[in-house]
Amino acid sequence: MDLEAAFQLVGEFGVHQKRMVTILILLQIYMACQSMLIVLVGAIPNYHIEKGSDLTSEDGLIKHVTFTEDISSIVTEWFLVKHHAYKVNLAGSLFFAGVLIGNVLFGPLSDKIGRKPVFLIGLFFEVLFGYVTAFAPSYEVFAVSRLLVGIMNGGMGLVCFVLTQEYVGKSYWALTGTFTNMTFAVGIALFATLGYYVRPWRSLATAANSPGVLFFLLCVTFPESPRWLYSQGLTEQAEQVLQDMASRNGKNRVVVKLKRCMDPSGPAFTGPGVLALVTHSMLRWRTVVLMYVWYACSLVYYGLTMNGSESTGNLYFRVAMFGLVELPAYPLCMYFINKQWAGRRKSVASFLVFAGVSCLFTTWLPLHEGSWFDATSLALLGKLMVSAAFNIVYVYTSELYPTVIRNAGLGICSMSCRLGGILAPFVPSLRGVHQSMPFMTFALTGISAGCLGLILPETLDRPIAETLEELQSPPYQRILEKKVYLFEEDPSKHKVPE
């Protein structure tokens, strides 16, 4: 039997898989706390500076700067104000730069040596570096620890998402992907709640990091991904994992026997490597389009978030609100992506276009302070739309890549996503050109990405390739849109059966 038939036999989403996937999904709360940590531990309180003070030295800052709010943060501990204020944003940028590095390194690595070892190593060191953050004796140590946490967070999070997909049957990929992203949004709100009750920044960093120890101990016993084992030609090991799943799902009489269509000792099982995304013509153009879609999702997401975060009010409430506003997006995703008339492709395109249009409206409609239809309302609406697109594109990308190259593909796409997040803070400076330029940039990016995404193939109810060779077989050729052949030098090489 093939792999999908085996999953149907042992249970596509049995009791054992539900336990493992639940732990991996709850791990998103820990990851959300690490991602949002700088928002609260880097909070900048109001302060007073004595007139005529010399602030060029650290001693001058300590003597002449008085904080007028009772807030504990790295700003109050290391006096990161005036010419040192940039260090707060630098720490945040270092985290996301680390996430970018982790996406690039861990994706191909897990395709080579396996999902489980890369996942556990990443989680272990993220927890370790998280404690370094909490007990950092100086800003320099704090900043370096945020970079290292970001590397582990980005890499481990990528593999974690892939495992939630590869432990279950394909028909449940959309469900597990949706709950993974939804739990991340809940994690943002829970972190804001934790920050409200745990005010000292070192205690908050410790409390936010400690659940990682429990998650690591729970994940140690997880098996390797049967899909990865099968894609590497390790058929017997894949059978053992599936047989164990069947037993734990209460199907003791089931016998799993996978077809052995490849020789695991052959050279093909060294893995195609990340270069296959460039050398394979079909994957090359698919990757180019997906990278721009991911980049647009990130740029619009963080751009709208920054606009909304400028509103006044309680910091903890604002952080929680911009996490909870994402929740309605996920039921929308689950409804649309499983409908034949919408599917993955049209849903991603539509949500991105709607997010772009919400930005466009800010340049046309006059906004009045105190009105229900103000900049914050548009920011929340736009974030709702782009959150839905973000959620779908994770699942969609997983289905577009064969198993042997899936993590590498997700890693490259996530890298372009982080580039969008890094560039988003610089877009508001375009107001110096024209007041409407920032939102016009977000609007054009979202709309163009939505339109470009329409040339990708639909994957709803279509077979998922395990190897690169399977992309050339008729069942998998049918999932390729003819539009992609516009990029090929010789269209006759890729004929679609009638």
CSV table of C-alpha atoms in Angstrom, one decimal:
chain,number,residue,atom,x,y,z
A,1,MET,CA,0.0,0.0,0.0
A,2,ASP,CA,1.1,3.6,-0.4
A,3,LEU,CA,1.5,6.0,2.5
A,4,GLU,CA,-1.9,7.6,2.3
A,5,ALA,CA,-3.6,4.2,2.3
A,6,ALA,CA,-1.5,3.2,5.3
A,7,PHE,CA,-2.7,6.3,7.2
A,8,GLN,CA,-6.3,5.5,6.5
A,9,LEU,CA,-5.6,2.0,7.8
A,10,VAL,CA,-3.9,2.9,11.0
A,11,GLY,CA,-6.1,6.0,11.5
A,12,GLU,CA,-5.5,9.4,9.9
A,13,PHE,CA,-6.1,11.2,13.2
A,14,GLY,CA,-6.3,8.6,15.9
A,15,VAL,CA,-6.0,9.0,19.6
A,16,HIS,CA,-2.2,8.7,19.6
A,17,GLN,CA,-1.8,11.3,16.9
A,18,LYS,CA,-4.2,13.6,18.7
A,19,ARG,CA,-2.1,13.5,21.8
A,20,MET,CA,1.2,14.3,19.9
A,21,VAL,CA,-0.4,17.0,17.7
A,22,THR,CA,-2.1,18.6,20.8
A,23,ILE,CA,1.3,18.9,22.5
A,24,LEU,CA,2.9,20.4,19.3
A,25,ILE,CA,0.0,22.8,19.0
A,26,LEU,CA,0.2,24.0,22.6
A,27,LEU,CA,4.0,24.5,22.0
A,28,GLN,CA,2.9,27.5,19.9
A,29,ILE,CA,2.0,29.3,23.2
A,30,TYR,CA,5.6,29.1,24.3
A,31,MET,CA,6.8,30.2,20.9
A,32,ALA,CA,4.4,33.2,21.0
A,33,CYS,CA,5.7,34.3,24.4
A,34,GLN,CA,9.3,34.3,23.1
A,35,SER,CA,8.3,36.2,19.9
A,36,MET,CA,6.4,38.9,21.9
A,37,LEU,CA,8.9,39.1,24.8
A,38,ILE,CA,10.5,42.3,23.8
A,39,VAL,CA,7.2,44.1,23.6
A,40,LEU,CA,6.8,43.9,27.4
A,41,VAL,CA,10.4,43.5,28.7
A,42,GLY,CA,11.4,46.4,26.4
A,43,ALA,CA,8.5,48.7,27.5
A,44,ILE,CA,9.6,52.4,27.6
A,45,PRO,CA,8.2,54.3,30.6
A,46,ASN,CA,7.9,58.0,30.8
A,47,TYR,CA,11.0,59.7,32.2
A,48,HIS,CA,12.3,63.1,33.3
A,49,ILE,CA,15.7,64.6,32.4
A,50,GLU,CA,17.2,67.4,34.5
A,51,LYS,CA,17.9,70.5,32.4
A,52,GLY,CA,21.4,71.1,31.4
A,53,SER,CA,22.4,67.5,32.2
A,54,ASP,CA,25.3,65.8,30.5
A,55,LEU,CA,23.9,62.5,29.1
A,56,THR,CA,26.9,61.5,27.0
A,57,SER,CA,28.1,58.9,29.6
A,58,GLU,CA,26.3,56.1,31.3
A,59,ASP,CA,26.9,57.7,34.7
A,60,GLY,CA,25.3,60.9,33.4
A,61,LEU,CA,22.2,58.9,32.4
A,62,ILE,CA,21.9,57.2,35.8
A,63,LYS,CA,22.3,60.5,37.7
A,64,HIS,CA,20.1,62.8,35.6
A,65,VAL,CA,17.3,60.5,34.2
A,66,THR,CA,14.3,59.8,36.5
A,67,PHE,CA,11.6,57.3,35.4
A,68,THR,CA,8.2,58.6,36.4
A,69,GLU,CA,6.4,55.3,35.9
A,70,ASP,CA,6.7,52.1,38.0
A,71,ILE,CA,7.7,49.8,35.1
A,72,SER,CA,10.4,47.1,35.2
A,73,SER,CA,12.1,46.6,31.9
A,74,ILE,CA,15.5,46.5,30.2
A,75,VAL,CA,15.0,50.2,29.6
A,76,THR,CA,14.8,51.0,33.3
A,77,GLU,CA,17.6,48.6,34.3
A,78,TRP,CA,20.2,49.7,31.7
A,79,PHE,CA,18.9,53.2,31.0
A,80,LEU,CA,18.2,52.7,27.3
A,81,VAL,CA,17.0,56.2,26.6
A,82,LYS,CA,18.2,59.0,24.4
A,83,HIS,CA,21.2,57.9,22.3
A,84,HIS,CA,20.8,54.4,23.7
A,85,ALA,CA,17.1,54.0,22.9
A,86,TYR,CA,17.9,52.3,19.6
A,87,LYS,CA,19.1,49.2,21.5
A,88,VAL,CA,15.5,48.2,22.4
A,89,ASN,CA,14.5,48.0,18.7
A,90,LEU,CA,17.9,46.4,18.0
A,91,ALA,CA,17.1,43.5,20.4
A,92,GLY,CA,13.8,42.9,18.6
A,93,SER,CA,15.4,43.0,15.2
A,94,LEU,CA,18.1,40.6,16.3
A,95,PHE,CA,15.4,38.1,17.4
A,96,PHE,CA,13.7,38.2,13.9
A,97,ALA,CA,17.1,38.1,12.2
A,98,GLY,CA,17.7,34.9,14.2
A,99,VAL,CA,14.3,33.5,13.1
A,100,LEU,CA,15.3,34.2,9.5
A,101,ILE,CA,18.6,32.3,10.0
A,102,GLY,CA,16.9,29.4,11.7
A,103,ASN,CA,14.4,29.1,8.9
A,104,VAL,CA,17.2,28.8,6.3
A,105,LEU,CA,19.4,26.4,8.4
A,106,PHE,CA,16.9,24.1,10.0
A,107,GLY,CA,14.6,23.4,7.0
A,108,PRO,CA,17.2,21.7,4.8
A,109,LEU,CA,18.9,20.1,7.9
A,110,SER,CA,15.7,18.4,8.9
A,111,ASP,CA,15.2,17.2,5.3
A,112,LYS,CA,18.7,15.6,5.5
A,113,ILE,CA,18.9,14.1,9.0
A,114,GLY,CA,15.3,13.9,10.1
A,115,ARG,CA,12.5,15.9,11.8
A,116,LYS,CA,12.8,14.6,15.3
A,117,PRO,CA,16.5,15.3,16.1
A,118,VAL,CA,16.5,18.8,14.6
A,119,PHE,CA,13.2,19.6,16.4
A,120,LEU,CA,14.5,18.4,19.8
A,121,ILE,CA,17.9,20.1,19.5
A,122,GLY,CA,16.2,23.4,18.5
A,123,LEU,CA,13.7,23.2,21.4
A,124,PHE,CA,16.4,22.3,24.0
A,125,PHE,CA,18.7,25.2,23.0
A,126,GLU,CA,15.8,27.7,22.8
A,127,VAL,CA,14.9,26.9,26.4
A,128,LEU,CA,18.6,27.2,27.4
A,129,PHE,CA,19.1,30.5,25.7
A,130,GLY,CA,15.8,31.7,27.0
A,131,TYR,CA,17.2,31.4,30.6
A,132,VAL,CA,20.3,33.3,29.5
A,133,THR,CA,17.9,36.1,28.4
A,134,ALA,CA,16.2,36.1,31.8
A,135,PHE,CA,19.5,36.3,33.8
A,136,ALA,CA,21.6,38.4,31.4
A,137,PRO,CA,24.1,40.5,33.4
A,138,SER,CA,24.4,43.1,30.7
A,139,TYR,CA,22.6,44.4,27.6
A,140,GLU,CA,25.2,42.8,25.3
A,141,VAL,CA,24.5,39.4,26.7
A,142,PHE,CA,20.8,40.0,26.5
A,143,ALA,CA,21.0,41.0,22.8
A,144,VAL,CA,23.1,38.0,21.8
A,145,SER,CA,20.8,35.7,23.7
A,146,ARG,CA,17.8,37.1,21.7
A,147,LEU,CA,19.6,36.4,18.5
A,148,LEU,CA,20.3,32.8,19.6
A,149,VAL,CA,16.7,32.3,20.8
A,150,GLY,CA,15.4,33.6,17.5
A,151,ILE,CA,17.6,31.1,15.5
A,152,MET,CA,16.2,28.2,17.6
A,153,ASN,CA,12.6,29.6,17.6
A,154,GLY,CA,12.6,30.0,13.8
A,155,GLY,CA,14.1,26.6,13.0
A,156,MET,CA,12.3,24.6,15.7
A,157,GLY,CA,9.0,26.2,14.9
A,158,LEU,CA,9.3,25.4,11.3
A,159,VAL,CA,9.9,21.7,12.0
A,160,CYS,CA,7.2,21.7,14.6
A,161,PHE,CA,4.7,22.8,12.0
A,162,VAL,CA,5.8,20.1,9.6
A,163,LEU,CA,5.5,17.4,12.2
A,164,THR,CA,1.9,18.4,12.9
A,165,GLN,CA,1.2,17.8,9.2
A,166,GLU,CA,3.3,14.6,8.8
A,167,TYR,CA,1.9,12.7,11.8
A,168,VAL,CA,-1.6,12.7,10.4
A,169,GLY,CA,-3.4,11.9,7.1
A,170,LYS,CA,-3.5,14.6,4.4
A,171,SER,CA,-7.2,15.2,5.0
A,172,TYR,CA,-6.4,16.7,8.4
A,173,TRP,CA,-3.5,18.9,7.3
A,174,ALA,CA,-5.8,22.0,7.1
A,175,LEU,CA,-7.2,21.3,10.5
A,176,THR,CA,-3.9,20.9,12.3
A,177,GLY,CA,-2.4,23.8,10.4
A,178,THR,CA,-5.3,26.1,11.4
A,179,PHE,CA,-5.2,25.1,15.1
A,180,THR,CA,-1.4,25.6,15.1
A,181,ASN,CA,-1.7,29.2,14.0
A,182,MET,CA,-4.8,29.9,16.1
A,183,THR,CA,-3.0,28.8,19.2
A,184,PHE,CA,-0.1,31.2,18.4
A,185,ALA,CA,-2.6,34.0,18.5
A,186,VAL,CA,-4.0,32.8,21.8
A,187,GLY,CA,-0.4,32.6,23.1
A,188,ILE,CA,0.0,36.3,22.4
A,189,ALA,CA,-3.1,37.1,24.5
A,190,LEU,CA,-1.9,34.8,27.3
A,191,PHE,CA,1.5,36.4,27.3
A,192,ALA,CA,-0.1,39.8,27.7
A,193,THR,CA,-2.1,38.4,30.7
A,194,LEU,CA,1.1,36.9,32.2
A,195,GLY,CA,2.8,40.2,31.8
A,196,TYR,CA,0.0,42.0,33.6
A,197,TYR,CA,0.4,39.8,36.7
A,198,VAL,CA,4.2,39.4,36.5
A,199,ARG,CA,5.7,42.9,36.2
A,200,PRO,CA,9.5,42.5,36.9
A,201,TRP,CA,11.0,41.8,33.5
A,202,ARG,CA,13.4,39.1,34.7
A,203,SER,CA,10.6,37.2,36.4
A,204,LEU,CA,8.4,37.6,33.3
A,205,ALA,CA,11.2,36.3,31.1
A,206,THR,CA,11.7,33.3,33.4
A,207,ALA,CA,8.0,32.5,33.7
A,208,ALA,CA,7.5,32.7,29.9
A,209,ASN,CA,10.5,30.4,29.2
A,210,SER,CA,9.9,27.7,31.9
A,211,PRO,CA,7.0,25.9,30.0
A,212,GLY,CA,9.6,25.0,27.4
A,213,VAL,CA,11.2,22.5,29.8
A,214,LEU,CA,7.9,20.7,30.2
A,215,PHE,CA,7.3,20.6,26.4
A,216,PHE,CA,10.8,19.3,25.8
A,217,LEU,CA,10.2,16.4,28.2
A,218,LEU,CA,6.9,15.6,26.6
A,219,CYS,CA,8.3,15.6,23.0
A,220,VAL,CA,11.4,13.4,23.7
A,221,THR,CA,9.3,10.2,23.3
A,222,PHE,CA,7.8,11.3,19.9
A,223,PRO,CA,8.6,9.1,16.9
A,224,GLU,CA,10.3,10.2,13.7
A,225,SER,CA,8.0,11.4,10.9
A,226,PRO,CA,6.8,8.3,9.0
A,227,ARG,CA,6.5,10.4,5.9
A,228,TRP,CA,10.2,11.5,6.1
A,229,LEU,CA,11.3,7.9,6.7
A,230,TYR,CA,9.4,6.7,3.7
A,231,SER,CA,10.7,9.5,1.5
A,232,GLN,CA,14.2,8.5,2.5
A,233,GLY,CA,13.6,4.9,1.5
A,234,LEU,CA,13.6,3.7,5.1
A,235,THR,CA,10.4,1.7,4.5
A,236,GLU,CA,10.8,-0.7,7.4
A,237,GLN,CA,11.2,2.0,9.9
A,238,ALA,CA,8.2,3.9,8.5
A,239,GLU,CA,6.2,0.6,8.8
A,240,GLN,CA,7.3,0.3,12.5
A,241,VAL,CA,6.2,3.9,13.3
A,242,LEU,CA,2.8,3.4,11.5
A,243,GLN,CA,2.4,0.0,13.2
A,244,ASP,CA,3.0,1.6,16.6
A,245,MET,CA,0.4,4.3,15.8
A,246,ALA,CA,-2.1,1.6,14.8
A,247,SER,CA,-1.5,-0.2,18.1
A,248,ARG,CA,-1.9,3.0,20.2
A,249,ASN,CA,-5.0,3.9,18.2
A,250,GLY,CA,-6.6,0.6,19.3
A,251,LYS,CA,-6.1,-1.2,16.0
A,252,ASN,CA,-3.8,-4.1,17.1
A,253,ARG,CA,-4.8,-6.4,14.3
A,254,VAL,CA,-3.7,-4.0,11.5
A,255,VAL,CA,-0.7,-5.0,9.5
A,256,VAL,CA,1.1,-2.2,7.7
A,257,LYS,CA,3.0,-3.2,4.6
A,258,LEU,CA,4.2,-0.3,2.4
A,259,LYS,CA,5.2,-0.8,-1.2
A,260,ARG,CA,8.9,-0.7,-1.7
A,261,CYS,CA,9.3,1.2,-4.9
A,262,MET,CA,12.8,2.6,-4.2
A,263,ASP,CA,16.1,1.2,-3.0
A,264,PRO,CA,17.2,2.9,0.2
A,265,SER,CA,20.8,2.1,-0.5
A,266,GLY,CA,20.7,4.0,-3.8
A,267,PRO,CA,22.3,7.4,-4.3
A,268,ALA,CA,18.9,9.1,-4.6
A,269,PHE,CA,18.4,8.8,-0.9
A,270,THR,CA,21.1,11.3,0.0
A,271,GLY,CA,18.2,13.8,-0.5
A,272,PRO,CA,17.7,16.4,-3.3
A,273,GLY,CA,19.0,19.3,-1.2
A,274,VAL,CA,17.9,22.9,-1.2
A,275,LEU,CA,19.4,23.5,-4.6
A,276,ALA,CA,16.6,21.4,-6.1
A,277,LEU,CA,14.4,24.4,-5.5
A,278,VAL,CA,16.5,26.2,-8.1
A,279,THR,CA,17.5,23.5,-10.5
A,280,HIS,CA,14.1,21.9,-10.8
A,281,SER,CA,12.1,24.1,-13.2
A,282,MET,CA,8.7,23.3,-11.8
A,283,LEU,CA,9.8,24.0,-8.2
A,284,ARG,CA,11.8,27.0,-9.1
A,285,TRP,CA,8.9,29.1,-10.3
A,286,ARG,CA,6.6,27.7,-7.7
A,287,THR,CA,9.1,28.9,-5.0
A,288,VAL,CA,9.5,32.3,-6.6
A,289,VAL,CA,5.8,33.0,-6.4
A,290,LEU,CA,5.4,31.5,-2.9
A,291,MET,CA,8.3,33.6,-1.6
A,292,TYR,CA,6.6,36.8,-2.8
A,293,VAL,CA,3.3,35.7,-1.2
A,294,TRP,CA,5.0,35.0,2.1
A,295,TYR,CA,6.9,38.3,1.9
A,296,ALA,CA,3.6,40.2,1.3
A,297,CYS,CA,1.8,38.4,4.1
A,298,SER,CA,4.6,39.4,6.5
A,299,LEU,CA,4.9,43.0,5.3
A,300,VAL,CA,1.2,43.7,5.5
A,301,TYR,CA,0.7,41.8,8.8
A,302,TYR,CA,3.4,43.7,10.7
A,303,GLY,CA,2.7,47.0,8.9
A,304,LEU,CA,-0.9,46.9,10.0
A,305,THR,CA,0.0,45.8,13.5
A,306,MET,CA,2.4,48.7,13.9
A,307,ASN,CA,-0.3,51.2,12.8
A,308,GLY,CA,-2.8,49.7,15.3
A,309,SER,CA,-0.2,49.6,18.1
A,310,GLU,CA,0.2,53.4,18.0
A,311,SER,CA,-3.3,53.8,19.5
A,312,THR,CA,-3.4,54.9,23.1
A,313,GLY,CA,-4.5,52.8,26.0
A,314,ASN,CA,-3.3,50.0,28.3
A,315,LEU,CA,-0.2,48.3,26.8
A,316,TYR,CA,-1.3,44.8,28.0
A,317,PHE,CA,-4.8,45.2,26.6
A,318,ARG,CA,-3.4,46.3,23.2
A,319,VAL,CA,-1.1,43.3,23.0
A,320,ALA,CA,-3.9,41.0,23.9
A,321,MET,CA,-6.3,42.6,21.5
A,322,PHE,CA,-4.0,42.3,18.5
A,323,GLY,CA,-3.6,38.6,19.3
A,324,LEU,CA,-7.3,37.8,19.9
A,325,VAL,CA,-8.4,39.7,16.7
A,326,GLU,CA,-6.8,36.9,14.7
A,327,LEU,CA,-9.1,34.2,16.1
A,328,PRO,CA,-12.1,34.9,13.8
A,329,ALA,CA,-9.8,34.4,10.8
A,330,TYR,CA,-9.3,30.7,11.5
A,331,PRO,CA,-12.9,29.5,11.3
A,332,LEU,CA,-13.1,31.4,8.0
A,333,CYS,CA,-10.1,29.5,6.8
A,334,MET,CA,-11.4,26.2,7.8
A,335,TYR,CA,-14.6,26.9,5.9
A,336,PHE,CA,-13.3,28.3,2.7
A,337,ILE,CA,-10.2,26.1,2.0
A,338,ASN,CA,-12.2,22.9,2.0
A,339,LYS,CA,-14.8,24.2,-0.4
A,340,GLN,CA,-14.4,23.2,-4.1
A,341,TRP,CA,-15.4,26.6,-5.3
A,342,ALA,CA,-12.7,28.3,-3.1
A,343,GLY,CA,-9.9,25.9,-2.2
A,344,ARG,CA,-6.5,26.9,-1.1
A,345,ARG,CA,-5.4,29.1,-4.0
A,346,LYS,CA,-8.5,31.3,-4.3
A,347,SER,CA,-8.8,31.7,-0.5
A,348,VAL,CA,-5.2,32.9,-0.1
A,349,ALA,CA,-5.6,35.3,-3.1
A,350,SER,CA,-8.9,36.7,-1.8
A,351,PHE,CA,-7.8,37.3,1.8
A,352,LEU,CA,-4.6,39.1,0.6
A,353,VAL,CA,-6.6,41.3,-1.8
A,354,PHE,CA,-9.1,42.2,0.9
A,355,ALA,CA,-6.2,43.0,3.3
A,356,GLY,CA,-4.7,45.3,0.6
A,357,VAL,CA,-8.1,46.9,-0.1
A,358,SER,CA,-8.5,47.7,3.7
A,359,CYS,CA,-5.1,49.5,3.4
A,360,LEU,CA,-6.2,51.3,0.3
A,361,PHE,CA,-9.4,52.6,2.0
A,362,THR,CA,-7.2,54.4,4.5
A,363,THR,CA,-5.9,56.6,1.7
A,364,TRP,CA,-9.4,57.5,0.4
A,365,LEU,CA,-11.7,57.8,3.4
A,366,PRO,CA,-11.4,60.6,6.0
A,367,LEU,CA,-10.9,59.1,9.5
A,368,HIS,CA,-12.1,60.9,12.6
A,369,GLU,CA,-10.9,60.2,16.1
A,370,GLY,CA,-13.6,58.6,18.2
A,371,SER,CA,-15.4,57.2,15.2
A,372,TRP,CA,-16.1,53.4,15.1
A,373,PHE,CA,-14.5,53.4,11.6
A,374,ASP,CA,-11.1,54.8,12.4
A,375,ALA,CA,-7.5,53.8,11.7
A,376,THR,CA,-7.5,51.2,14.5
A,377,SER,CA,-10.7,49.5,13.1
A,378,LEU,CA,-9.1,49.3,9.6
A,379,ALA,CA,-5.9,47.9,11.2
A,380,LEU,CA,-7.8,45.2,13.0
A,381,LEU,CA,-9.8,44.4,9.8
A,382,GLY,CA,-6.7,44.2,7.8
A,383,LYS,CA,-4.9,42.0,10.3
A,384,LEU,CA,-7.9,39.7,10.4
A,385,MET,CA,-7.7,39.3,6.6
A,386,VAL,CA,-3.9,38.9,6.4
A,387,SER,CA,-4.0,36.5,9.4
A,388,ALA,CA,-6.3,34.3,7.4
A,389,ALA,CA,-4.0,34.4,4.4
A,390,PHE,CA,-1.0,33.6,6.6
A,391,ASN,CA,-2.8,30.6,8.1
A,392,ILE,CA,-3.7,29.2,4.7
A,393,VAL,CA,-0.3,29.8,3.1
A,394,TYR,CA,1.4,27.5,5.6
A,395,VAL,CA,-0.9,24.6,4.8
A,396,TYR,CA,-0.9,25.4,1.1
A,397,THR,CA,2.9,25.5,0.9
A,398,SER,CA,3.2,22.2,2.7
A,399,GLU,CA,1.0,20.6,0.1
A,400,LEU,CA,2.9,22.2,-2.9
A,401,TYR,CA,6.2,20.7,-2.0
A,402,PRO,CA,7.2,16.9,-2.1
A,403,THR,CA,8.1,15.4,1.3
A,404,VAL,CA,11.8,15.1,0.5
A,405,ILE,CA,12.1,18.9,-0.1
A,406,ARG,CA,9.1,20.2,2.0
A,407,ASN,CA,11.1,21.6,4.9
A,408,ALA,CA,13.6,23.2,2.6
A,409,GLY,CA,10.8,24.9,0.7
A,410,LEU,CA,9.1,26.0,3.9
A,411,GLY,CA,12.4,27.4,5.2
A,412,ILE,CA,13.1,29.5,2.1
A,413,CYS,CA,9.5,30.8,2.1
A,414,SER,CA,9.8,31.6,5.8
A,415,MET,CA,13.1,33.5,5.1
A,416,SER,CA,11.3,35.8,2.7
A,417,CYS,CA,8.6,36.1,5.3
A,418,ARG,CA,11.1,37.4,7.8
A,419,LEU,CA,12.5,39.9,5.3
A,420,GLY,CA,9.0,41.4,5.1
A,421,GLY,CA,8.9,41.7,8.8
A,422,ILE,CA,12.3,43.3,9.0
A,423,LEU,CA,11.3,45.9,6.3
A,424,ALA,CA,7.9,46.7,7.7
A,425,PRO,CA,9.2,49.2,10.3
A,426,PHE,CA,10.9,51.3,7.6
A,427,VAL,CA,7.7,51.7,5.5
A,428,PRO,CA,6.2,54.4,7.7
A,429,SER,CA,9.2,56.7,6.8
A,430,LEU,CA,7.6,57.0,3.3
A,431,ARG,CA,5.3,59.6,4.8
A,432,GLY,CA,8.1,62.0,4.0
A,433,VAL,CA,7.2,61.5,0.4
A,434,HIS,CA,3.5,61.5,0.8
A,435,GLN,CA,1.1,60.9,3.7
A,436,SER,CA,-0.6,58.0,2.0
A,437,MET,CA,2.6,56.2,0.8
A,438,PRO,CA,2.9,53.7,3.7
A,439,PHE,CA,-0.6,52.4,3.3
A,440,MET,CA,-0.4,52.6,-0.4
A,441,THR,CA,2.7,50.4,-0.2
A,442,PHE,CA,0.9,47.8,1.9
A,443,ALA,CA,-2.1,47.9,-0.4
A,444,LEU,CA,-0.2,47.3,-3.6
A,445,THR,CA,1.9,44.6,-2.0
A,446,GLY,CA,-1.2,42.7,-0.7
A,447,ILE,CA,-3.2,43.1,-3.9
A,448,SER,CA,-0.3,42.2,-6.2
A,449,ALA,CA,0.6,39.1,-4.1
A,450,GLY,CA,-3.0,37.9,-4.2
A,451,CYS,CA,-3.2,38.2,-8.0
A,452,LEU,CA,0.2,36.5,-8.5
A,453,GLY,CA,-0.8,33.7,-6.2
A,454,LEU,CA,-3.6,32.7,-8.7
A,455,ILE,CA,-1.0,31.2,-11.0
A,456,LEU,CA,-0.2,28.5,-8.4
A,457,PRO,CA,-1.9,25.1,-8.7
A,458,GLU,CA,-4.8,24.1,-6.5
A,459,THR,CA,-4.1,21.3,-4.0
A,460,LEU,CA,-7.5,20.6,-2.5
A,461,ASP,CA,-8.3,16.8,-2.9
A,462,ARG,CA,-5.2,16.3,-5.1
A,463,PRO,CA,-2.4,13.8,-4.3
A,464,ILE,CA,0.7,15.0,-2.5
A,465,ALA,CA,4.1,14.0,-4.0
A,466,GLU,CA,6.6,12.3,-1.7
A,467,THR,CA,9.6,12.5,-4.1
A,468,LEU,CA,10.7,14.8,-6.9
A,469,GLU,CA,10.2,12.0,-9.4
A,470,GLU,CA,6.6,11.7,-8.5
A,471,LEU,CA,6.0,15.3,-9.8
A,472,GLN,CA,6.5,14.0,-13.3
A,473,SER,CA,3.9,11.2,-13.0
A,474,PRO,CA,0.4,11.8,-14.4
A,475,PRO,CA,-1.5,12.0,-11.0
A,476,TYR,CA,0.8,14.8,-9.9
A,477,GLN,CA,1.0,16.5,-13.3
A,478,ARG,CA,-2.7,17.1,-13.0
A,479,ILE,CA,-2.2,19.5,-10.1
A,480,LEU,CA,0.0,21.8,-12.2
A,481,GLU,CA,-1.7,24.7,-13.8
A,482,LYS,CA,-0.9,25.3,-17.5
A,483,LYS,CA,-0.1,28.9,-16.6
A,484,VAL,CA,3.2,27.7,-15.0
A,485,TYR,CA,4.4,26.6,-18.4
A,486,LEU,CA,4.8,30.2,-19.5
A,487,PHE,CA,8.0,30.1,-17.5
A,488,GLU,CA,9.3,27.0,-19.2
A,489,GLU,CA,11.7,27.0,-22.2
A,490,ASP,CA,10.2,24.0,-23.8
A,491,PRO,CA,6.5,23.6,-23.0
A,492,SER,CA,6.2,20.3,-24.9
A,493,LYS,CA,8.3,18.6,-22.2
A,494,HIS,CA,5.4,18.9,-19.7
A,495,LYS,CA,2.2,17.9,-21.3
A,496,VAL,CA,-0.9,17.6,-19.2
A,497,PRO,CA,-3.1,14.6,-20.0
A,498,GLU,CA,-6.5,15.4,-21.3
